[in-house]
PDB file of C-alpha atoms in Angstrom:
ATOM      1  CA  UNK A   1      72.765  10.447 -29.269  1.00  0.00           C
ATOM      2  CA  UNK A   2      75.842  11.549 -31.548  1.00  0.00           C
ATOM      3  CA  UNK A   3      79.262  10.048 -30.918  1.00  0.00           C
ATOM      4  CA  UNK A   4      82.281  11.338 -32.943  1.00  0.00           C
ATOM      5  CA  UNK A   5      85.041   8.770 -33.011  1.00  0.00           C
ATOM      6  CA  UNK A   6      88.718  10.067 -33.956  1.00  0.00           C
ATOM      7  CA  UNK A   7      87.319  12.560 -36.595  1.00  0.00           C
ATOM      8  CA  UNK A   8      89.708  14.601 -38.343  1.00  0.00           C
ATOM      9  CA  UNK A   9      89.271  17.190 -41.268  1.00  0.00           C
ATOM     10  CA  UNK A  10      91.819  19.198 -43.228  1.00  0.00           C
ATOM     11  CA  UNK A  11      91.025  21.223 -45.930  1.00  0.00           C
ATOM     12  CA  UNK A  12      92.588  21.423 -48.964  1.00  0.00           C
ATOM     13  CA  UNK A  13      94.735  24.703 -48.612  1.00  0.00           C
ATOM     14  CA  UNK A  14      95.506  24.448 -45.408  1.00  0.00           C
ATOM     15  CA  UNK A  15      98.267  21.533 -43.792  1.00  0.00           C
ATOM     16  CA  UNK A  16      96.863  22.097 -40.463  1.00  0.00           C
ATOM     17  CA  UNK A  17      93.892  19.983 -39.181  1.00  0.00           C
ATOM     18  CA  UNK A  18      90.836  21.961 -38.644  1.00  0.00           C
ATOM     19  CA  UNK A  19      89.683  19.145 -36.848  1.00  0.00           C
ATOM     20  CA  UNK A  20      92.289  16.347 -35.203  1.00  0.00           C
ATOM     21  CA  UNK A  21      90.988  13.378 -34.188  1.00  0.00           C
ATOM     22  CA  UNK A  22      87.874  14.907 -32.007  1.00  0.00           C
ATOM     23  CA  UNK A  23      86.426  11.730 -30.233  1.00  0.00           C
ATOM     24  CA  UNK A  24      82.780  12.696 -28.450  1.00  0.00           C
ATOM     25  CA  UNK A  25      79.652  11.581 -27.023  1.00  0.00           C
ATOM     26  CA  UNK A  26      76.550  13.138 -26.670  1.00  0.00           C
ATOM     27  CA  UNK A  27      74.156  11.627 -24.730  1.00  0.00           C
ATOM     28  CA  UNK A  28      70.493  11.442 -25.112  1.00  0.00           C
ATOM     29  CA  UNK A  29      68.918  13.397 -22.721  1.00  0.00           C
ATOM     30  CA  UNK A  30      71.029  16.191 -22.231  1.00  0.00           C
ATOM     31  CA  UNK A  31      71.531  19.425 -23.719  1.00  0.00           C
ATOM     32  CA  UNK A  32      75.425  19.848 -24.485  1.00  0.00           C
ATOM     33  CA  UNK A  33      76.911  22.904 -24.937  1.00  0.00           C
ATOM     34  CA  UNK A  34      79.476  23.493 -27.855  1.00  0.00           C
ATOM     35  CA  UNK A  35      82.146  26.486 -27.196  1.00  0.00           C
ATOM     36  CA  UNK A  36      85.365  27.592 -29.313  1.00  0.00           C
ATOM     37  CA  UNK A  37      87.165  30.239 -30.486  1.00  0.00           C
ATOM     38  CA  UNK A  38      86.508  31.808 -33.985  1.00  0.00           C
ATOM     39  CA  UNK A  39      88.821  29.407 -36.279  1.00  0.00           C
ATOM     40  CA  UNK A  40      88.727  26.576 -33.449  1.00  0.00           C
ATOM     41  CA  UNK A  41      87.256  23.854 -35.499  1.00  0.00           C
ATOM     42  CA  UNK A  42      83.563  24.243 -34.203  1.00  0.00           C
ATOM     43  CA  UNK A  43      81.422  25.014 -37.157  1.00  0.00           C
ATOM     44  CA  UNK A  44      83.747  22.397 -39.290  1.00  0.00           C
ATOM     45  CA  UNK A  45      82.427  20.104 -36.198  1.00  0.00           C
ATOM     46  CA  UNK A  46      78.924  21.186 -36.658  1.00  0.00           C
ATOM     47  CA  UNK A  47      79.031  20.719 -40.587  1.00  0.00           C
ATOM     48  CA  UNK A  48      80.569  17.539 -40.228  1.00  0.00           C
ATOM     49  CA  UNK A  49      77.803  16.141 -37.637  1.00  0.00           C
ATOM     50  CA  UNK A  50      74.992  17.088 -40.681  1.00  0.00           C
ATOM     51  CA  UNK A  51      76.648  16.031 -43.425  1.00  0.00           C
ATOM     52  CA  UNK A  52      77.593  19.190 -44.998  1.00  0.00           C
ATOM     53  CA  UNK A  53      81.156  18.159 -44.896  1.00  0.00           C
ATOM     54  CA  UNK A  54      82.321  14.581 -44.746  1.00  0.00           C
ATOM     55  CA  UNK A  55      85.197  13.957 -42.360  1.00  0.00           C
ATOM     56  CA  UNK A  56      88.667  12.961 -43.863  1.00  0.00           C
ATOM     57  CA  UNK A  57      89.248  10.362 -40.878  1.00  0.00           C
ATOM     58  CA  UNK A  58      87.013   8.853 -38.321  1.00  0.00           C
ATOM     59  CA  UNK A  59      83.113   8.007 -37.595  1.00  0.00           C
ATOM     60  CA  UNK A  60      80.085   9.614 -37.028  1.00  0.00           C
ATOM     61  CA  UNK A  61      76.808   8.268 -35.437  1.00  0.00           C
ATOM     62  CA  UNK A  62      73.564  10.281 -35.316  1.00  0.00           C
ATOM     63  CA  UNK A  63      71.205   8.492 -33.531  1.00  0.00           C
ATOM     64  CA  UNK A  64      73.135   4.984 -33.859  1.00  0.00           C
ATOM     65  CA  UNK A  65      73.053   5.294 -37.816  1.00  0.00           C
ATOM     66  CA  UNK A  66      76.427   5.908 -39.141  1.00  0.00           C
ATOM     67  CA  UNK A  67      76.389   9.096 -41.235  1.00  0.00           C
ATOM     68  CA  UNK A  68      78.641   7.765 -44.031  1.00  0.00           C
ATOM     69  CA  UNK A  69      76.623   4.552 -44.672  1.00  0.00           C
ATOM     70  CA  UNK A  70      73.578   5.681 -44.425  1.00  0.00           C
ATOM     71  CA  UNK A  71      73.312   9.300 -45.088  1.00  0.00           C
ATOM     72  CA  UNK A  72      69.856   9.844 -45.489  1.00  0.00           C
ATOM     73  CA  UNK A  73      68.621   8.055 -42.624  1.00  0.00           C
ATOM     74  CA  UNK A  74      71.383   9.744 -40.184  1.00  0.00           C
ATOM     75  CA  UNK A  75      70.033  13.620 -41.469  1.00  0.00           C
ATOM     76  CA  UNK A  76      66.411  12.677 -41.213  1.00  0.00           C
ATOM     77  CA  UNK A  77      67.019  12.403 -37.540  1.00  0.00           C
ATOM     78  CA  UNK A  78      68.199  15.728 -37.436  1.00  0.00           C
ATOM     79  CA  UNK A  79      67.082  18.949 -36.908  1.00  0.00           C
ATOM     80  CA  UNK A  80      69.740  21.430 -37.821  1.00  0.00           C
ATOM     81  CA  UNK A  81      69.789  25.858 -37.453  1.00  0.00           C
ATOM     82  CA  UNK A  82      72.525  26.941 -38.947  1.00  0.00           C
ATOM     83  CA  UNK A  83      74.368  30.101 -38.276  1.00  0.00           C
ATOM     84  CA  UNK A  84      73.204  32.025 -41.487  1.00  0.00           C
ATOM     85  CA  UNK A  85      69.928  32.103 -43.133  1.00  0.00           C
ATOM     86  CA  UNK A  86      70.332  31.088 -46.211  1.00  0.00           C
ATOM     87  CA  UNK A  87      66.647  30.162 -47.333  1.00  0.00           C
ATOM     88  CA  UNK A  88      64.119  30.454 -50.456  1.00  0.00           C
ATOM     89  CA  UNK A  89      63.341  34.105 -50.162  1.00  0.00           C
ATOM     90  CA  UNK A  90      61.334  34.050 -53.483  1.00  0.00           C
ATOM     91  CA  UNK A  91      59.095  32.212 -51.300  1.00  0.00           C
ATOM     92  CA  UNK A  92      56.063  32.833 -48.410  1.00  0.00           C
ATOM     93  CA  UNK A  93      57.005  31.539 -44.880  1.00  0.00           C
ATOM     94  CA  UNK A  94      54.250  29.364 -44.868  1.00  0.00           C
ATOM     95  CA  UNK A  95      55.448  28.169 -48.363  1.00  0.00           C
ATOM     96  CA  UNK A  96      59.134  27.141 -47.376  1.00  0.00           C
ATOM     97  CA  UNK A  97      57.022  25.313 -44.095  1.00  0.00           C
ATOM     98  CA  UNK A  98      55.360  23.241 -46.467  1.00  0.00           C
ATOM     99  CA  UNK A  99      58.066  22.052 -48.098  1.00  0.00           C
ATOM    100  CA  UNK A 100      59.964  21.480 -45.576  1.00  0.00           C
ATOM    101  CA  UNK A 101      57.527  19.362 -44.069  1.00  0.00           C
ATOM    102  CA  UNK A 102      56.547  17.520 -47.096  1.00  0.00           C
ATOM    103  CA  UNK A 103      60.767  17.201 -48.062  1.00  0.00           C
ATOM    104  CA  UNK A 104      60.551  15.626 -44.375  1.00  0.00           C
ATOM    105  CA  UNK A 105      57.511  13.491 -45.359  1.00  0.00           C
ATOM    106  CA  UNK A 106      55.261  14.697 -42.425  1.00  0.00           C
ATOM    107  CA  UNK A 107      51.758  14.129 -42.699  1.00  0.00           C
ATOM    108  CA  UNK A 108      49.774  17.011 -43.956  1.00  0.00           C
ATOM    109  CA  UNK A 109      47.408  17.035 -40.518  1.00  0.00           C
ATOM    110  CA  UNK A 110      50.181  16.746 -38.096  1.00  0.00           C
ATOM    111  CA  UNK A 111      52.510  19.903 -40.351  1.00  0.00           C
ATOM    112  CA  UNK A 112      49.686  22.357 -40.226  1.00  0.00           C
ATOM    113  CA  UNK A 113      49.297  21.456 -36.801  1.00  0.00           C
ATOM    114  CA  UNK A 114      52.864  22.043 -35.677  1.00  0.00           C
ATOM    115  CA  UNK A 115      53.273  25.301 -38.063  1.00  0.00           C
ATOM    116  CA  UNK A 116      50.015  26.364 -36.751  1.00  0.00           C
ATOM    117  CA  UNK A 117      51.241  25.247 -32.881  1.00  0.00           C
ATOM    118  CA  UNK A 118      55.260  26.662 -33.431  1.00  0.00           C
ATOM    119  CA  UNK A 119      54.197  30.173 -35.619  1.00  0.00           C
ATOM    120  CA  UNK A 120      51.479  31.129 -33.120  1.00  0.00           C
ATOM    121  CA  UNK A 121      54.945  29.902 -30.241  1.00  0.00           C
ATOM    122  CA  UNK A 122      57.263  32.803 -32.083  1.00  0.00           C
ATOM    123  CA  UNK A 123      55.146  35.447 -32.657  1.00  0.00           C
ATOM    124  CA  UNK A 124      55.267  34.982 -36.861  1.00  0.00           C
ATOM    125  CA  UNK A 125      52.013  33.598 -37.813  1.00  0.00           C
ATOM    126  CA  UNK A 126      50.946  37.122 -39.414  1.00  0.00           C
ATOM    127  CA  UNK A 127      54.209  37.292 -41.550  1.00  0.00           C
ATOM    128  CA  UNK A 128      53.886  33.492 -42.621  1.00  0.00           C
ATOM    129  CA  UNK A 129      51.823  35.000 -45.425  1.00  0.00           C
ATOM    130  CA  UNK A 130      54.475  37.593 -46.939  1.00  0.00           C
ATOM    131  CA  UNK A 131      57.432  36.682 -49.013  1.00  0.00           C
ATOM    132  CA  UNK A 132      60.843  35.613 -46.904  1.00  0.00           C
ATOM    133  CA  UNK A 133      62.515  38.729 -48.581  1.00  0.00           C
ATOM    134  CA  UNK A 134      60.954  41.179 -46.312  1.00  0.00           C
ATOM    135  CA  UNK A 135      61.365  39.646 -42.945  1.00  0.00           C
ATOM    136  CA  UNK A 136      63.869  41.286 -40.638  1.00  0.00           C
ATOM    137  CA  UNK A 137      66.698  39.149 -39.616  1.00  0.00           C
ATOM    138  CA  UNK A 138      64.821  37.797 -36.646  1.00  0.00           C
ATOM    139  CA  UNK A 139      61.581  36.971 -38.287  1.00  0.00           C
ATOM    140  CA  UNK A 140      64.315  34.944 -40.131  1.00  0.00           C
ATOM    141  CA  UNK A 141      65.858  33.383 -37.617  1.00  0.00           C
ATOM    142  CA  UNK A 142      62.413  32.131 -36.101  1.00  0.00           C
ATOM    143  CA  UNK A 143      61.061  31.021 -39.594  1.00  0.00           C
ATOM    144  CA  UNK A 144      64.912  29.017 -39.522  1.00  0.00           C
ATOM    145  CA  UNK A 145      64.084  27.810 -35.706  1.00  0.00           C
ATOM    146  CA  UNK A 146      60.262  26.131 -36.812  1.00  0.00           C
ATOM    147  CA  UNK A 147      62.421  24.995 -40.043  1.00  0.00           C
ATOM    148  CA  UNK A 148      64.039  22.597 -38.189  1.00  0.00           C
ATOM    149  CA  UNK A 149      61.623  21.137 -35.133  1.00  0.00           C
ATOM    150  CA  UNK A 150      58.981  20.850 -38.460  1.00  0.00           C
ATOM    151  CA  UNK A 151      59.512  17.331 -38.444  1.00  0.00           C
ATOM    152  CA  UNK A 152      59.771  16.324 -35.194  1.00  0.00           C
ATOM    153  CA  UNK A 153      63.715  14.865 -34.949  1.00  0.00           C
ATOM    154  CA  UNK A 154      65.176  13.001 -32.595  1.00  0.00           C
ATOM    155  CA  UNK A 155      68.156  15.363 -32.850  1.00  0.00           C
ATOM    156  CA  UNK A 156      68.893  19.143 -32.698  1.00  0.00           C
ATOM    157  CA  UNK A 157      71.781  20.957 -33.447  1.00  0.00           C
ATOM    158  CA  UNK A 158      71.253  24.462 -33.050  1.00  0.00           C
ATOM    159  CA  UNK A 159      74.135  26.990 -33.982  1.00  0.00           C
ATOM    160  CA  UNK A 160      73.938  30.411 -32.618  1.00  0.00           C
ATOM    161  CA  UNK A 161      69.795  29.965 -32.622  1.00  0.00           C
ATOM    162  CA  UNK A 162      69.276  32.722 -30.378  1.00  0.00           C
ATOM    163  CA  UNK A 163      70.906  35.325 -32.500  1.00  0.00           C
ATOM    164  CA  UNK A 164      68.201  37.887 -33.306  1.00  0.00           C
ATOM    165  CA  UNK A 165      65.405  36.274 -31.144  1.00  0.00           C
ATOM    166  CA  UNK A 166      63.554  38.823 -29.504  1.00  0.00           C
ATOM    167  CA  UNK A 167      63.910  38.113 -25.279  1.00  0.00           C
ATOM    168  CA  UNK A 168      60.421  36.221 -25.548  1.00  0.00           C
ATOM    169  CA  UNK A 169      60.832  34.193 -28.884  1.00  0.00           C
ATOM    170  CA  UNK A 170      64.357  33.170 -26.635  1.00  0.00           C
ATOM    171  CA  UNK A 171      63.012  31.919 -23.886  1.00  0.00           C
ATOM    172  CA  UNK A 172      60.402  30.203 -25.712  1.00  0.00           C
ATOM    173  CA  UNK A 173      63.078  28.445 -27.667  1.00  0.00           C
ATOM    174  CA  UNK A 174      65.298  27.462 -24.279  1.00  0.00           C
ATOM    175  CA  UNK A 175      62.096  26.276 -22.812  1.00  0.00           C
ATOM    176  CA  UNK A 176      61.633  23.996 -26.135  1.00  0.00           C
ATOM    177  CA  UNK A 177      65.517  22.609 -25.641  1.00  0.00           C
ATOM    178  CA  UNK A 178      64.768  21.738 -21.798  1.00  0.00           C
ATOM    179  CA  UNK A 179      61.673  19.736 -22.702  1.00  0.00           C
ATOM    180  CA  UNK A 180      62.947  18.152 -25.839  1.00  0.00           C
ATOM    181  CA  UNK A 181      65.827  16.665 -23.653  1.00  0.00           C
ATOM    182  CA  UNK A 182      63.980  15.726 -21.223  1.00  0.00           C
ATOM    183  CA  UNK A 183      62.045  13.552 -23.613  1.00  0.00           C
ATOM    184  CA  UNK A 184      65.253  11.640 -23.662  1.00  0.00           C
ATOM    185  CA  UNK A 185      66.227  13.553 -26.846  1.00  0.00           C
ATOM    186  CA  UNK A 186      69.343  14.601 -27.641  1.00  0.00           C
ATOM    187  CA  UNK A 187      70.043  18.700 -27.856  1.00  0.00           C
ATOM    188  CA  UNK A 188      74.036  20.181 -29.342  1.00  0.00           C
ATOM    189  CA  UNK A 189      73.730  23.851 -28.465  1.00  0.00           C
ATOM    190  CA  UNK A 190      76.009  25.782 -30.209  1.00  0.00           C
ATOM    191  CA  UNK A 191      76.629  29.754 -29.230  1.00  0.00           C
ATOM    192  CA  UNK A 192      79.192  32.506 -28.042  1.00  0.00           C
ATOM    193  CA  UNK A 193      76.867  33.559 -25.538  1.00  0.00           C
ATOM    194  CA  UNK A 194      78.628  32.249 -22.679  1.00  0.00           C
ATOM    195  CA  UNK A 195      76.455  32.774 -19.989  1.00  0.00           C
ATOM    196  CA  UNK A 196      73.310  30.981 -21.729  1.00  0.00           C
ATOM    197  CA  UNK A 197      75.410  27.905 -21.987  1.00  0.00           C
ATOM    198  CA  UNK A 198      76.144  28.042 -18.366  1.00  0.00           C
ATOM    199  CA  UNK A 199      72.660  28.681 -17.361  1.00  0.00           C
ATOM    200  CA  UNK A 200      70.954  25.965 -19.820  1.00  0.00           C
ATOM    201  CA  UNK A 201      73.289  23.110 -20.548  1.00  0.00           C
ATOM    202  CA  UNK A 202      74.032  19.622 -18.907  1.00  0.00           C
ATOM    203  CA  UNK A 203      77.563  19.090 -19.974  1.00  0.00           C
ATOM    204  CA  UNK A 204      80.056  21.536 -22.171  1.00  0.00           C
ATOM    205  CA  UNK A 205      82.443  20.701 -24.545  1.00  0.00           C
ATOM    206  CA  UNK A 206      85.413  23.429 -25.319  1.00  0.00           C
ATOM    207  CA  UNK A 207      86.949  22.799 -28.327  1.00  0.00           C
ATOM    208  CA  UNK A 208      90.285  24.756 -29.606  1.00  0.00           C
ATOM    209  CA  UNK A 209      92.457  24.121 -32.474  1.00  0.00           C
ATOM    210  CA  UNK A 210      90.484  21.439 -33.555  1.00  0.00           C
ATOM    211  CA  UNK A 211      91.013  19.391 -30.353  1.00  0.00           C
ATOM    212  CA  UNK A 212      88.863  18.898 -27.624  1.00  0.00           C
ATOM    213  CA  UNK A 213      90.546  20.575 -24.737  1.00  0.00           C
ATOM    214  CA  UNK A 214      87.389  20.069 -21.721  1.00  0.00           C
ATOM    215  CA  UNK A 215      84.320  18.646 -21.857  1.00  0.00           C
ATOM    216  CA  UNK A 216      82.198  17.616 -18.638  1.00  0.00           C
ATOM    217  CA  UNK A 217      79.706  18.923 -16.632  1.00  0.00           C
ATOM    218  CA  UNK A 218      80.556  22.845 -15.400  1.00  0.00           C
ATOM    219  CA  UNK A 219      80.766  21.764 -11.836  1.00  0.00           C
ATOM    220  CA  UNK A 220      83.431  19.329 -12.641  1.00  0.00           C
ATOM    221  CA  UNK A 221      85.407  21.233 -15.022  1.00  0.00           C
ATOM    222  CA  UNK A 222      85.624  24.361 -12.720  1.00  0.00           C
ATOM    223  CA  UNK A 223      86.156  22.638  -9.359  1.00  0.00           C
ATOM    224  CA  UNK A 224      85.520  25.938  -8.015  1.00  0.00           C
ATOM    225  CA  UNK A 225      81.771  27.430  -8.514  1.00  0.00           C
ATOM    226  CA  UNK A 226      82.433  30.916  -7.767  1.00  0.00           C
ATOM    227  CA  UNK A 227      84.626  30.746 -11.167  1.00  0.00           C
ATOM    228  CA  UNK A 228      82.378  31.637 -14.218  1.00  0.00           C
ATOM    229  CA  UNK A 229      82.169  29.498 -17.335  1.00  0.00           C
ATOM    230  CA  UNK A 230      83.430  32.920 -19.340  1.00  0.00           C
ATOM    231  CA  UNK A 231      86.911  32.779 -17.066  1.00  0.00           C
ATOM    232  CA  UNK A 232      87.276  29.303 -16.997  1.00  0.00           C
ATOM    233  CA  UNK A 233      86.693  29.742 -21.069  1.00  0.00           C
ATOM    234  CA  UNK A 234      89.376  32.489 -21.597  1.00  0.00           C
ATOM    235  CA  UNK A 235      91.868  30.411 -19.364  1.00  0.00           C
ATOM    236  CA  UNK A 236      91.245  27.274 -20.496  1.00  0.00           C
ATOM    237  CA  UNK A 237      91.302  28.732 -24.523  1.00  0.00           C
ATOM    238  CA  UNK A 238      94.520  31.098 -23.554  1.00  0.00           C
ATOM    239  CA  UNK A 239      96.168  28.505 -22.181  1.00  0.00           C
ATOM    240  CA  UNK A 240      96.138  26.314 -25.297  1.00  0.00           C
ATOM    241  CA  UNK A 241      96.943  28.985 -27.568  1.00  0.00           C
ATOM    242  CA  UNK A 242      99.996  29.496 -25.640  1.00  0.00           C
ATOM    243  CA  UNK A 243     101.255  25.627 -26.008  1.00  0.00           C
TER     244      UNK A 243
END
């Protein structure tokens, strides 16, 4: 679960909210899909929700432990890909596993297990070996993926993961989202790919201008199913740029 409650966030050159008073739940369970335009306030949401930024108003709850009292506790819950992949590259994948996992406190059987089990899952165990600087940008973006399910969390938030996943290495990782929520986990899928979202996610959120203009399940936010979520996106997103 993550619930947002009136969360705001300005920053320091700008007198506009980036985010104003976004109010959300996110249910355990589900996979919940995260849309915007660039500049909308959704990766200030997403830094927010793991700590990288600490709202200027409002609450946040990851897994019923309020981020702001208990910091620590709240991010250990989480498992977090970020849009970039900023990582150790003087390091060996299998290196930057390990301590990960050990920064994570998993036991040493059950982390060569899982990068064993999640390597072998993306098609990297062979570069695990060599140093992070010469992976292509998708070995990257899987060694970023196995990062973050390492230890296990209740809660993923996963920002643009698929970027640079080859088809398989995708459909391994949608097929990982689907089963994590249905072990009454809790999965924020964050992506411009519209028509993934529609195809893999329970309930969407569409944020714009730092508000939270729509968020339900597809079916009930359309009304009309022959209307994709990409034109019901560009209306719904036009229409609140023209207010």
């Amino acid at each position: 679960m993550i619930r947002l409650s009136n969360v705001s966030k300005t920053y320091a050159k700008s007198q506009k909210k980036a985010v104003d008073g976004l109010s959300l739940e996110i249910k355990d369970g589900e996979i919940f899909g995260f849309l915007g335009p660039n500049g909308a306030g959704k990766s200030t949401t997403i830094k927010m929700i793991t700590g990288i930024l600490s709202p200027d108003e409002g609450t946040i709850e990851v897994d019923g432990v309020n981020l702001a009292e208990n910091s620590i506790a709240a991010k250990s819950r989480i498992g977090f890909v970020p849009d970039n992949h900023e990582t150790y590259e003087t390091l060996k994948g299998i290196e930057y596993l390990n301590f990960i996992g050990t920064m994570y406190g998993v036991e040493t059987g059950a982390l060569k297990a899982r990068i064993s089990e999640y390597a072998e899952m993306f098609q990297l165990s062979d570069a695990l070996p060599n140093m992070i600087s010469s992976y292509s940008h998708g070995m990257k973006q899987k060694l970023m993926v196995i990062a973050a399910l390492i230890h296990d969390p209740k809660v993923w938030i996963l920002d643009e993961p698929l970027t640079g996943l080859d088809p398989q290495s995708a459909f391994q990782l949608k097929q990982l989202m689907r089963k994590h929520a249905e072990q009454g986990n809790t999965v924020f899928f964050s992506s411009h790919v519209i028509d993934v979202v529609e195809k893999v996610c329970d309930r969407i959120g569409i944020i714009n201008h730092g508000q939270l203009v729509a968020v339900d399940t597809l079916d009930n936010i359309r009304k009309d199913e022959s209307v994709s979520l990409e034109s019901l996106f560009l209306t719904i997103t036009a229409d609140e740029t023209a207010k």
